[in-house]
PDB file of C-alpha atoms and ligand atoms in Angstrom:
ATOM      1  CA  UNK U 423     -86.358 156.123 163.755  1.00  0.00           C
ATOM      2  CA  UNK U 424     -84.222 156.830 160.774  1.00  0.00           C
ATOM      3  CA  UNK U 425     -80.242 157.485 161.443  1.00  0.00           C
ATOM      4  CA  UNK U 426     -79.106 160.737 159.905  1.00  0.00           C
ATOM      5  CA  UNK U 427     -76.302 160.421 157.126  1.00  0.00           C
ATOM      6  CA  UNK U 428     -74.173 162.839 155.730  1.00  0.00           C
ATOM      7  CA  UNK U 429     -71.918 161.713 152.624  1.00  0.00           C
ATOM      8  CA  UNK U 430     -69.217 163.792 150.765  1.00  0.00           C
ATOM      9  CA  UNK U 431     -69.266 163.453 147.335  1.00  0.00           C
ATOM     10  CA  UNK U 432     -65.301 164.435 146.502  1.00  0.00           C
ATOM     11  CA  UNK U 433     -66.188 163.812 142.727  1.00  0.00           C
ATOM     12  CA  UNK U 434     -62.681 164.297 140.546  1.00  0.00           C
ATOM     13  CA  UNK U 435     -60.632 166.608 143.504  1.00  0.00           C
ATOM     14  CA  UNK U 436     -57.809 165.875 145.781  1.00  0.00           C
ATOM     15  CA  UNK U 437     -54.509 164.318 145.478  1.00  0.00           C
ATOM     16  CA  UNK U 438     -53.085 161.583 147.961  1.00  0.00           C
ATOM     17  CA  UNK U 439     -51.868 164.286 150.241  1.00  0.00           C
ATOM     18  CA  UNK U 440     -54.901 166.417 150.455  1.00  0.00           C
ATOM     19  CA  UNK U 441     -57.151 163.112 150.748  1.00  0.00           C
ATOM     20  CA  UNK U 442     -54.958 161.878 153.189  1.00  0.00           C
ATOM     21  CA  UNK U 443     -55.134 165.440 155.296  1.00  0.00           C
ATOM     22  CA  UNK U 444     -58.653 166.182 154.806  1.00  0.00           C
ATOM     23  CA  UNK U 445     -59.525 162.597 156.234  1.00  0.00           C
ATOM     24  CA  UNK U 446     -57.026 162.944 159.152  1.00  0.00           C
ATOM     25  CA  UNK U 447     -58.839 166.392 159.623  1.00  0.00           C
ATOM     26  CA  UNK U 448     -62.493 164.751 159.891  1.00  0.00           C
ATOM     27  CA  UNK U 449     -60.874 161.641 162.059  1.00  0.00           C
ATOM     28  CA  UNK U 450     -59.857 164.287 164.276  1.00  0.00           C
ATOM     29  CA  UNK U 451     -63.042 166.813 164.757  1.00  0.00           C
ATOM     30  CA  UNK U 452     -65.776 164.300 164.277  1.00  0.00           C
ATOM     31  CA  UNK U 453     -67.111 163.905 167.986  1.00  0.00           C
ATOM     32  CA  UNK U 454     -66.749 160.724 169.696  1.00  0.00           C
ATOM     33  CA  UNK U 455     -70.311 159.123 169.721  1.00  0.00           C
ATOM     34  CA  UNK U 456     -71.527 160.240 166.876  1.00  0.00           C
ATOM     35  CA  UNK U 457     -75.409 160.422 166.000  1.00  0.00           C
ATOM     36  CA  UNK U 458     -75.291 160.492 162.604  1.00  0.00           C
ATOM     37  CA  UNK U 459     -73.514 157.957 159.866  1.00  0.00           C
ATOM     38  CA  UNK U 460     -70.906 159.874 158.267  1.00  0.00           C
ATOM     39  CA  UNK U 461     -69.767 158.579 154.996  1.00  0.00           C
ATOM     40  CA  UNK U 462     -67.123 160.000 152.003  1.00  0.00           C
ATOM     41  CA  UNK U 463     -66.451 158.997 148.228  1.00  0.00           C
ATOM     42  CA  UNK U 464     -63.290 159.554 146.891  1.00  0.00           C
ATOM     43  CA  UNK U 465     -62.413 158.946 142.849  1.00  0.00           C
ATOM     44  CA  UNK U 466     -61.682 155.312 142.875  1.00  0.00           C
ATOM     45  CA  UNK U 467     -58.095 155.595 142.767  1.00  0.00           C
ATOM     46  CA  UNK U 468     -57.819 157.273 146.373  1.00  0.00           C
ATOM     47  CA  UNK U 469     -59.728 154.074 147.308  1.00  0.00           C
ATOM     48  CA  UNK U 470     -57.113 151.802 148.409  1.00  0.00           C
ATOM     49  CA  UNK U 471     -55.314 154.875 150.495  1.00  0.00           C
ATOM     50  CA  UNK U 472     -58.713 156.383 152.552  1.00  0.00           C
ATOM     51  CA  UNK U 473     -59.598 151.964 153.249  1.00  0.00           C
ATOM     52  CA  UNK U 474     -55.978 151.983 155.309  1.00  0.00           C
ATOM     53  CA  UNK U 475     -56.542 155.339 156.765  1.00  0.00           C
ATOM     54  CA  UNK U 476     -60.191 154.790 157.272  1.00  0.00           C
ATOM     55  CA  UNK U 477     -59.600 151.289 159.303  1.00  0.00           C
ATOM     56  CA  UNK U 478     -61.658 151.221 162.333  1.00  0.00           C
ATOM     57  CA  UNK U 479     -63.284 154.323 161.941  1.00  0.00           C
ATOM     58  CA  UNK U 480     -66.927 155.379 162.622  1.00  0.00           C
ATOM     59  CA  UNK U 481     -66.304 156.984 158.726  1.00  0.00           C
ATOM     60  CA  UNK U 482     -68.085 154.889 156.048  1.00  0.00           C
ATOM     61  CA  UNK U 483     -65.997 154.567 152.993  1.00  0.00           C
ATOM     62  CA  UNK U 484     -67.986 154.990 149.140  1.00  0.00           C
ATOM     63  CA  UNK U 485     -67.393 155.003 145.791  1.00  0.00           C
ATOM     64  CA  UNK U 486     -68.869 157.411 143.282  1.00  0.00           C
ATOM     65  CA  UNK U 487     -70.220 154.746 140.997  1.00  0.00           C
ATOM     66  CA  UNK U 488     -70.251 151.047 140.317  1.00  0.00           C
ATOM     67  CA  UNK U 489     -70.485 148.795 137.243  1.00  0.00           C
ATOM     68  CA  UNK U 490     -73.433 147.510 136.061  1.00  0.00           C
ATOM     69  CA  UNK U 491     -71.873 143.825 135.612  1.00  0.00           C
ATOM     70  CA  UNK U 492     -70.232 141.130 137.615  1.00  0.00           C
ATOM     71  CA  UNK U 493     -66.847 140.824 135.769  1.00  0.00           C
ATOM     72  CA  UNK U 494     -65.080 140.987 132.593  1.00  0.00           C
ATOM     73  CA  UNK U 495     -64.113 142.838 129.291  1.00  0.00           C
ATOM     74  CA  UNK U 496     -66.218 146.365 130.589  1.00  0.00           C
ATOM     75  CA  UNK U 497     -62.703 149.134 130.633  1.00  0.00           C
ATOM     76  CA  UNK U 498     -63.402 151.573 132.286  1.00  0.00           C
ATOM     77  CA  UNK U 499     -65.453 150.271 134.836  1.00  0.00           C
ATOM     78  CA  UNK U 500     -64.967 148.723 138.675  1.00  0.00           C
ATOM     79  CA  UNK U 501     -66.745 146.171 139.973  1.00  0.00           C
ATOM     80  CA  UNK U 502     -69.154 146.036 143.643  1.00  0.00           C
ATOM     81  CA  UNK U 503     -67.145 142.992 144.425  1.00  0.00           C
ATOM     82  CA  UNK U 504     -63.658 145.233 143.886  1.00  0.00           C
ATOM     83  CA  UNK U 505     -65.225 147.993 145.737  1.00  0.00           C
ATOM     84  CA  UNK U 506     -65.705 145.174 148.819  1.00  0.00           C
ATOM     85  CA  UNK U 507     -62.688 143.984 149.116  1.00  0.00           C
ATOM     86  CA  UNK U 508     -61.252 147.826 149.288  1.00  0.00           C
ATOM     87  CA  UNK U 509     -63.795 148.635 151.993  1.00  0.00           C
ATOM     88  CA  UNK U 510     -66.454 150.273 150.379  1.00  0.00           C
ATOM     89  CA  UNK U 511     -70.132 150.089 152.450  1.00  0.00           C
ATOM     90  CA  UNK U 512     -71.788 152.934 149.565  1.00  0.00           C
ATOM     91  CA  UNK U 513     -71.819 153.503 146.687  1.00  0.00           C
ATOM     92  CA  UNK U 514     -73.536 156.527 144.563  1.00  0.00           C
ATOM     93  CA  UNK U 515     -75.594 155.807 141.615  1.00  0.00           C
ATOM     94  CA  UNK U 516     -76.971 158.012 139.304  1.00  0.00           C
ATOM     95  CA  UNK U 517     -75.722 161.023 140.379  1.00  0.00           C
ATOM     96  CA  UNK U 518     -76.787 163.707 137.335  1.00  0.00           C
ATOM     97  CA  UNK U 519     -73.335 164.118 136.522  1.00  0.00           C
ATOM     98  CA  UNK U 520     -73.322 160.577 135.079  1.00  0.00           C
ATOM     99  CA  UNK U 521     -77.087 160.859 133.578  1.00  0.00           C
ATOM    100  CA  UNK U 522     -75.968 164.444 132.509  1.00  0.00           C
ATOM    101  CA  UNK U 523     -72.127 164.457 130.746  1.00  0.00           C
ATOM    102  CA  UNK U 524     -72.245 160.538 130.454  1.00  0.00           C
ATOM    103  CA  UNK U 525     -75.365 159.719 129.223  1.00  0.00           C
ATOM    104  CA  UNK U 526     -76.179 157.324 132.286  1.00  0.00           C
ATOM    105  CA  UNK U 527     -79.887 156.088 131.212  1.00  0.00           C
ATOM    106  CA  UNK U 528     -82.256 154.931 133.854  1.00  0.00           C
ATOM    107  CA  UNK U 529     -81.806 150.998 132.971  1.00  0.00           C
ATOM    108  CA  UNK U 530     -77.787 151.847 133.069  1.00  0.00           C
ATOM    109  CA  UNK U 531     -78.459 153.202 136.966  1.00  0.00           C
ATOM    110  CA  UNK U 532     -81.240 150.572 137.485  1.00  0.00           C
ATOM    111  CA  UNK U 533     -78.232 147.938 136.463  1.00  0.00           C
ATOM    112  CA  UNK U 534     -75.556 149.286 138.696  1.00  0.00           C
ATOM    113  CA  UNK U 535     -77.828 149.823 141.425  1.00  0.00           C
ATOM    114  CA  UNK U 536     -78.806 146.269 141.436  1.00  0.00           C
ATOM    115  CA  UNK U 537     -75.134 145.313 141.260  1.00  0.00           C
ATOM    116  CA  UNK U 538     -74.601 146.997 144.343  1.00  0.00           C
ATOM    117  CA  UNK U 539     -77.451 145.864 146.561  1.00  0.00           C
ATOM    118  CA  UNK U 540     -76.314 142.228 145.167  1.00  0.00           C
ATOM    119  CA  UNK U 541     -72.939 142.229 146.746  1.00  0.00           C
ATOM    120  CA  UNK U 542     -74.134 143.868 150.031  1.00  0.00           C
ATOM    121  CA  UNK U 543     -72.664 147.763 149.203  1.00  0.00           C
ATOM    122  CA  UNK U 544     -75.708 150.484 150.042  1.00  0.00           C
ATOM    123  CA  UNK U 545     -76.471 152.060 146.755  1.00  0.00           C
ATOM    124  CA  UNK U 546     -77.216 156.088 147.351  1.00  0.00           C
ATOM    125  CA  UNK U 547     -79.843 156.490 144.368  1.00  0.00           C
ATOM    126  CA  UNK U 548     -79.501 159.829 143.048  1.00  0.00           C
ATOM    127  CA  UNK U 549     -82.752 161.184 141.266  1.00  0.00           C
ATOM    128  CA  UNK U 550     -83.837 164.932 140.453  1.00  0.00           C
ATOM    129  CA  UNK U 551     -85.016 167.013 138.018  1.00  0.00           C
ATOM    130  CA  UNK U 552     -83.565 169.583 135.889  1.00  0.00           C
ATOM    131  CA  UNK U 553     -84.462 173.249 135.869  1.00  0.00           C
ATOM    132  CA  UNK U 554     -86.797 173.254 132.979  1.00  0.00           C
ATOM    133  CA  UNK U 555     -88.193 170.230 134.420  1.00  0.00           C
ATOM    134  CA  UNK U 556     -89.036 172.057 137.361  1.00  0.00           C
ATOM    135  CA  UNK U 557     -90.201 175.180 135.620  1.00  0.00           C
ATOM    136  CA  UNK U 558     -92.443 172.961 133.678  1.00  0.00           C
ATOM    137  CA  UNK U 559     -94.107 171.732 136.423  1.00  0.00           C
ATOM    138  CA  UNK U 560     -92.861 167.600 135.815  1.00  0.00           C
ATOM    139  CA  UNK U 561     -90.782 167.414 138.931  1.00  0.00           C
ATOM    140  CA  UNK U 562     -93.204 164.545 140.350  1.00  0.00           C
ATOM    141  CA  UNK U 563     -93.269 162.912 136.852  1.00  0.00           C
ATOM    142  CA  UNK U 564     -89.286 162.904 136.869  1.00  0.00           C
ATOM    143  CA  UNK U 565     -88.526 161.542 140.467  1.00  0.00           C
ATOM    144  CA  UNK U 566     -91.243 159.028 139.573  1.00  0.00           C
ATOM    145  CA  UNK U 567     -89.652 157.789 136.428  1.00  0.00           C
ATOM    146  CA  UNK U 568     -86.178 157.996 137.618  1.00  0.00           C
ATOM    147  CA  UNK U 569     -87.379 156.044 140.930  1.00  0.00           C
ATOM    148  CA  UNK U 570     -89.719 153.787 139.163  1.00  0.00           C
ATOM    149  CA  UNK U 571     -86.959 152.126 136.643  1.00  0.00           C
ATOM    150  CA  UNK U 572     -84.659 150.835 139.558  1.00  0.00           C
ATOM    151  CA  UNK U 573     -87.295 149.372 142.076  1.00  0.00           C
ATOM    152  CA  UNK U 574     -88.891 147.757 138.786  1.00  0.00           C
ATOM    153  CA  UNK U 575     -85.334 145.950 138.756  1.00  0.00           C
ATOM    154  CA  UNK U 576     -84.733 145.478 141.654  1.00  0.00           C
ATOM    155  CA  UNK U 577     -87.438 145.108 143.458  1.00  0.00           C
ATOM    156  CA  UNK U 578     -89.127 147.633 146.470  1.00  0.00           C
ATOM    157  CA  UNK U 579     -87.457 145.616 149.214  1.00  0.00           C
ATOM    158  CA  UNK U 580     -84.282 146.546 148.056  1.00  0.00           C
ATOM    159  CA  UNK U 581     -84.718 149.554 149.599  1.00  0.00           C
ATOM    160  CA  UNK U 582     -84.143 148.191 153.110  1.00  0.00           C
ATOM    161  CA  UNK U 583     -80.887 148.417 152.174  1.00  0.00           C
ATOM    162  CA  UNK U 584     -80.554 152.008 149.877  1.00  0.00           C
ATOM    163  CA  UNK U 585     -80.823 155.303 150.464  1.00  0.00           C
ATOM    164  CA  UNK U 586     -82.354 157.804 147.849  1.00  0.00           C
ATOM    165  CA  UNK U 587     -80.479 161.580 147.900  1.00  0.00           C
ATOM    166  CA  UNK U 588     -82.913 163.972 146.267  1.00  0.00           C
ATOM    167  CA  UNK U 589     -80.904 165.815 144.183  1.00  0.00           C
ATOM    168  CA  UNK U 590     -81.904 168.912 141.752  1.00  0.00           C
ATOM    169  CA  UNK U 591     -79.785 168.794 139.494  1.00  0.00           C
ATOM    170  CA  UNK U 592     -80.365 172.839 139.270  1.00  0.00           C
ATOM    171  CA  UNK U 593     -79.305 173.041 142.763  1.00  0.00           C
ATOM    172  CA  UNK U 594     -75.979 170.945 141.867  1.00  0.00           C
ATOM    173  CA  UNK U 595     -72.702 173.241 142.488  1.00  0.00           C
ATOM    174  CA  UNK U 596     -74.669 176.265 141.323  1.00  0.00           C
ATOM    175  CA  UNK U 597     -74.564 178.069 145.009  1.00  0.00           C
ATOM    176  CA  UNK U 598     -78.477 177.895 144.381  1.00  0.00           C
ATOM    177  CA  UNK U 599     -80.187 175.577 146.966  1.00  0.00           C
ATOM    178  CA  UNK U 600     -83.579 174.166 146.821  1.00  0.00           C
ATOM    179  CA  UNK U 601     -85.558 175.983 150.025  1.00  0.00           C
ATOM    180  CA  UNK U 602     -85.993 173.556 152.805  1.00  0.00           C
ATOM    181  CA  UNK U 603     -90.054 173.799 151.565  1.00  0.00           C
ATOM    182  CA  UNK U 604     -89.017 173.236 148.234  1.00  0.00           C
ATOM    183  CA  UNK U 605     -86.587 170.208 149.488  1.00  0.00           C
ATOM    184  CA  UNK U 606     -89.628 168.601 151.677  1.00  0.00           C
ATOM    185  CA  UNK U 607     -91.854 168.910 149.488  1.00  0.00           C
ATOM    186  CA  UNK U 608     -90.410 166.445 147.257  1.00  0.00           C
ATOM    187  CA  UNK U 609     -89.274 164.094 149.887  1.00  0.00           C
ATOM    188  CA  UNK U 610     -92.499 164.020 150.963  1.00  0.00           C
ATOM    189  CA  UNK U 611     -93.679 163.080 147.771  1.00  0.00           C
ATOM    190  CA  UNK U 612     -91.315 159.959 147.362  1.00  0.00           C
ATOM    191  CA  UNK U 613     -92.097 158.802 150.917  1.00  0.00           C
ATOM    192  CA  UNK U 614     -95.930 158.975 150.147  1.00  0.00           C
ATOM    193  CA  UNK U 615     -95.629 157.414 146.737  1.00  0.00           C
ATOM    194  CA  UNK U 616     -93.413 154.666 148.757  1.00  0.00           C
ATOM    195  CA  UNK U 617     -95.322 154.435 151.759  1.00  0.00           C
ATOM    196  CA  UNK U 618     -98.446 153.660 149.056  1.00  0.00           C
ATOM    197  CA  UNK U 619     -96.580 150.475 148.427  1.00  0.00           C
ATOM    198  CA  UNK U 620     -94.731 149.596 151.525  1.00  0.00           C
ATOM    199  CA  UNK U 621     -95.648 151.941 154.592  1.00  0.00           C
ATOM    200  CA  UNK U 622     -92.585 150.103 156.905  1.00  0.00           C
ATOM    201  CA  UNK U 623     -90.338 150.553 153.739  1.00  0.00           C
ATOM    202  CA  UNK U 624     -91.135 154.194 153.479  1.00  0.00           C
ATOM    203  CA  UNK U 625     -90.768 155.048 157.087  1.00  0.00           C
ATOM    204  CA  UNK U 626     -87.361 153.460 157.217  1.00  0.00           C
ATOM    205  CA  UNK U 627     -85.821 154.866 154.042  1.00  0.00           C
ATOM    206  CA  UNK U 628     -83.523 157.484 154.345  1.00  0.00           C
ATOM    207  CA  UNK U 629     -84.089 160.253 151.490  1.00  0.00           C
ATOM    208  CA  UNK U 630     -81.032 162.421 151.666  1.00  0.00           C
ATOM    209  CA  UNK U 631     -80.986 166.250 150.496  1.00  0.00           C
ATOM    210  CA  UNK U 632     -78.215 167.387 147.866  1.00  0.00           C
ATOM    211  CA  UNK U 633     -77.431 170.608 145.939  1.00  0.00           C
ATOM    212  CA  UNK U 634     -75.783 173.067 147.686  1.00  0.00           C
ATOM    213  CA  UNK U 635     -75.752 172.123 151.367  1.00  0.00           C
ATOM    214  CA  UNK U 636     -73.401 174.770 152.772  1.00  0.00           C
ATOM    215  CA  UNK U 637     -72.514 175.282 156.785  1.00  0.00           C
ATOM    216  CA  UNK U 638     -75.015 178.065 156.259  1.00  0.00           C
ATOM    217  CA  UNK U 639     -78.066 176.448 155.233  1.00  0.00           C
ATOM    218  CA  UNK U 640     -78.024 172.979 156.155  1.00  0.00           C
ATOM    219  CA  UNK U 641     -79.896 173.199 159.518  1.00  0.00           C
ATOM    220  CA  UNK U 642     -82.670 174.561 158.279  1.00  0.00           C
ATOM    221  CA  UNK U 643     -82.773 171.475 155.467  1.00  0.00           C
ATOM    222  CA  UNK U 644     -81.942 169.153 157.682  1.00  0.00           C
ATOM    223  CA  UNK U 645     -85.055 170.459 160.317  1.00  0.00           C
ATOM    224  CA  UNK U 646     -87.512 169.423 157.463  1.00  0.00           C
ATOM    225  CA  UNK U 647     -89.444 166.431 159.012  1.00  0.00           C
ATOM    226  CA  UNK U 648     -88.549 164.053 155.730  1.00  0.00           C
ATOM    227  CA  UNK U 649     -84.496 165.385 155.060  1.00  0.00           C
ATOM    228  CA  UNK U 650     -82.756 162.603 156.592  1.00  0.00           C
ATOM    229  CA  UNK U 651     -79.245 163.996 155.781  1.00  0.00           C
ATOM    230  CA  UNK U 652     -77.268 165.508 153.178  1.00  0.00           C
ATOM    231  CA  UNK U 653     -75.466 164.158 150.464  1.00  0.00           C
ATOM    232  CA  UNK U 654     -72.449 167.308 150.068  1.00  0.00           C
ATOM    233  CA  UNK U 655     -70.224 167.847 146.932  1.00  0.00           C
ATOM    234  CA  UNK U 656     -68.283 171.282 147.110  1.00  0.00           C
ATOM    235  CA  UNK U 657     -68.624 171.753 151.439  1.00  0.00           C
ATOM    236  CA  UNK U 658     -66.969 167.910 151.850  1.00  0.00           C
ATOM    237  CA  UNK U 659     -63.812 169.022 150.477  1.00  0.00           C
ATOM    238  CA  UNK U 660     -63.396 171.362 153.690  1.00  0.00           C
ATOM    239  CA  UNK U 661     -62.861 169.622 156.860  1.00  0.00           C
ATOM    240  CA  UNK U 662     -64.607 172.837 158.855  1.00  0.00           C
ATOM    241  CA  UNK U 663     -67.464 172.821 156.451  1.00  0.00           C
ATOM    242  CA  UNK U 664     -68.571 169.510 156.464  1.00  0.00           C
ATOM    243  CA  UNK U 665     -67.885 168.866 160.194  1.00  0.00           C
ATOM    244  CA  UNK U 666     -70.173 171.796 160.568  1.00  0.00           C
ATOM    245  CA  UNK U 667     -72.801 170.226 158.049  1.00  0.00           C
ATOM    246  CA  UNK U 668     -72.362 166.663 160.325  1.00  0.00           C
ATOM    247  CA  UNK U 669     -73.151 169.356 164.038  1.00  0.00           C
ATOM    248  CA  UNK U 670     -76.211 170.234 161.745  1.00  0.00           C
ATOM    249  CA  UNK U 671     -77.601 166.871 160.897  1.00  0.00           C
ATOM    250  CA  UNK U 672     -76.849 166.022 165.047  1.00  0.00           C
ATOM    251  CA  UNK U 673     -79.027 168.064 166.065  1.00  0.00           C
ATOM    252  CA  UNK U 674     -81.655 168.690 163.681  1.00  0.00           C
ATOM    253  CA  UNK U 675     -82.521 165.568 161.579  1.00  0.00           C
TER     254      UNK U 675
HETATM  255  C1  PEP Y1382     -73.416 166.530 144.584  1.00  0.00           C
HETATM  256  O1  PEP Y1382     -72.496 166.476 143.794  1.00  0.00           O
HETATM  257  O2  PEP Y1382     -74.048 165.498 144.854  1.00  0.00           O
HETATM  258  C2  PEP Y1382     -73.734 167.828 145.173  1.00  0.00           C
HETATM  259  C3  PEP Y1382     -74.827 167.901 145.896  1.00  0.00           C
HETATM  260  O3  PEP Y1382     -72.873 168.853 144.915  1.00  0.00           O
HETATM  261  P1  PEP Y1382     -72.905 170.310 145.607  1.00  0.00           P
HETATM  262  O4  PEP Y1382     -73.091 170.107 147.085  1.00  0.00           O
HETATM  263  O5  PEP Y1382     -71.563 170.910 145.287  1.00  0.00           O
HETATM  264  O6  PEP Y1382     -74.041 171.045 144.999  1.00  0.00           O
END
């Protein structure tokens, strides 16, 4: 039985008053026992400020990215180990903002990914395919590739302790969401290609849907027998939306 997860992706928003309300606002309307793991990533410099607020809190705490080395002369860049000690359980790797504007290759994500598993943070592997991807028919072929270069790193057990958000990147902050068919038909593809492999490795991993996810449409993702959750950029940065978006994942994943 997989655990539904829903994780906001904050990407560069907020300031340390409107991080600091909008987490008091989910502390406050997230029910008590909650079904589902709820998790958020902040830019890294809100960090240290949502780990106080966050203490003791069903709320996992992320980070939008982590370096691909231990330690050292890499500016720019923060470390799984830093991300520990500040509270972090996730981190997101991947996500086609990074492959996209910062030329993030599939040994760079492989790297970091591996880095994260290493020092015990759950990496949320973003793969998807672009638009003309999809239009020319290599959506498979893309997810394969993209999924293919980290478990040749770091191994298929790894994911025992990852989570894979299918994410295309056509559906990313355009308002235009996969369909939930569309969406389970490519989770379905990754579990089968997994389950070829490793069938109690497949069954366990959670695939996560992103692009889009809105109050509006998420049950009807989240119903899909292989949408395990939601990984939610522009609806996390509203309390009422994402709370709305956890409900949805409650009762439907
Ligand atoms: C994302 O950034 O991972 C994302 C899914 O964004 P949005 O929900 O805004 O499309």
């Amino acid at each position: 039985m997989r655990r539904p997860l829903v994780v906001g992706n904050w990407k560069m928003h907020g300031t340390r008053e409107s991080v600091r309300d909008l987490l008091a606002a989910l502390l406050q309307g997230l029910p008590g026992n909650l079904a589902v793991e709820v998790g958020v990533c902040p830019a890294y410099v809100f960090i240290p400020q949502a780990f106080e607020q966050l203490q003791s809190s069903p709320i996992l705490l992320g980070a939008q990215n982590v370096a691909d080395r231990e330690v050292g002369a890499f500016t720019g860049e923060v470390s799984a180990a830093m991300l520990k000690e500040f509270g972090c359980h996730l981190a997101i790797v991947g996500h086609s903002e990074r492959r996209q504007f910062y030329n993030e290759s599939d040994a760079l994500i492989a790297a970091r990914y591996q880095q994260a598993i290493k020092h015990g943070l759950c990496p949320i592997l973003c793969i998807g395919e672009t638009l003309k991807q999809r239009e020319a028919g290599q959506t498979f072929e893309v997810v394969d590739a993209q999924l293919d270069a980290v478990l040749e790193r770091a191994g298929l057990d790894s994911l025992a302790h990852a989570v894979i958000a299918y994410e295309p990147v056509w559906a990313i902050g355009t308002g235009r969401t996969a369909t939930p068919e569309q969406a389970q038909e490519v989770h379905a593809y990754i579990r089968q290609k997994l389950a070829a492999q490793d069938r109690r490795i497949a069954e366990n991993v959670r695939i996560l849907y992103g692009g889009s996810v809105n109050a509006e449409n998420a049950k009807a993702l989240f119903a899909m027998p292989d949408i395990d959750g939601g990984l939610i950029g522009g609806a996390s940065l509203k309390a009422d939306s994402f709370l709305t978006i956890v409900q949805a994942a409650g009762e439907t994943c």
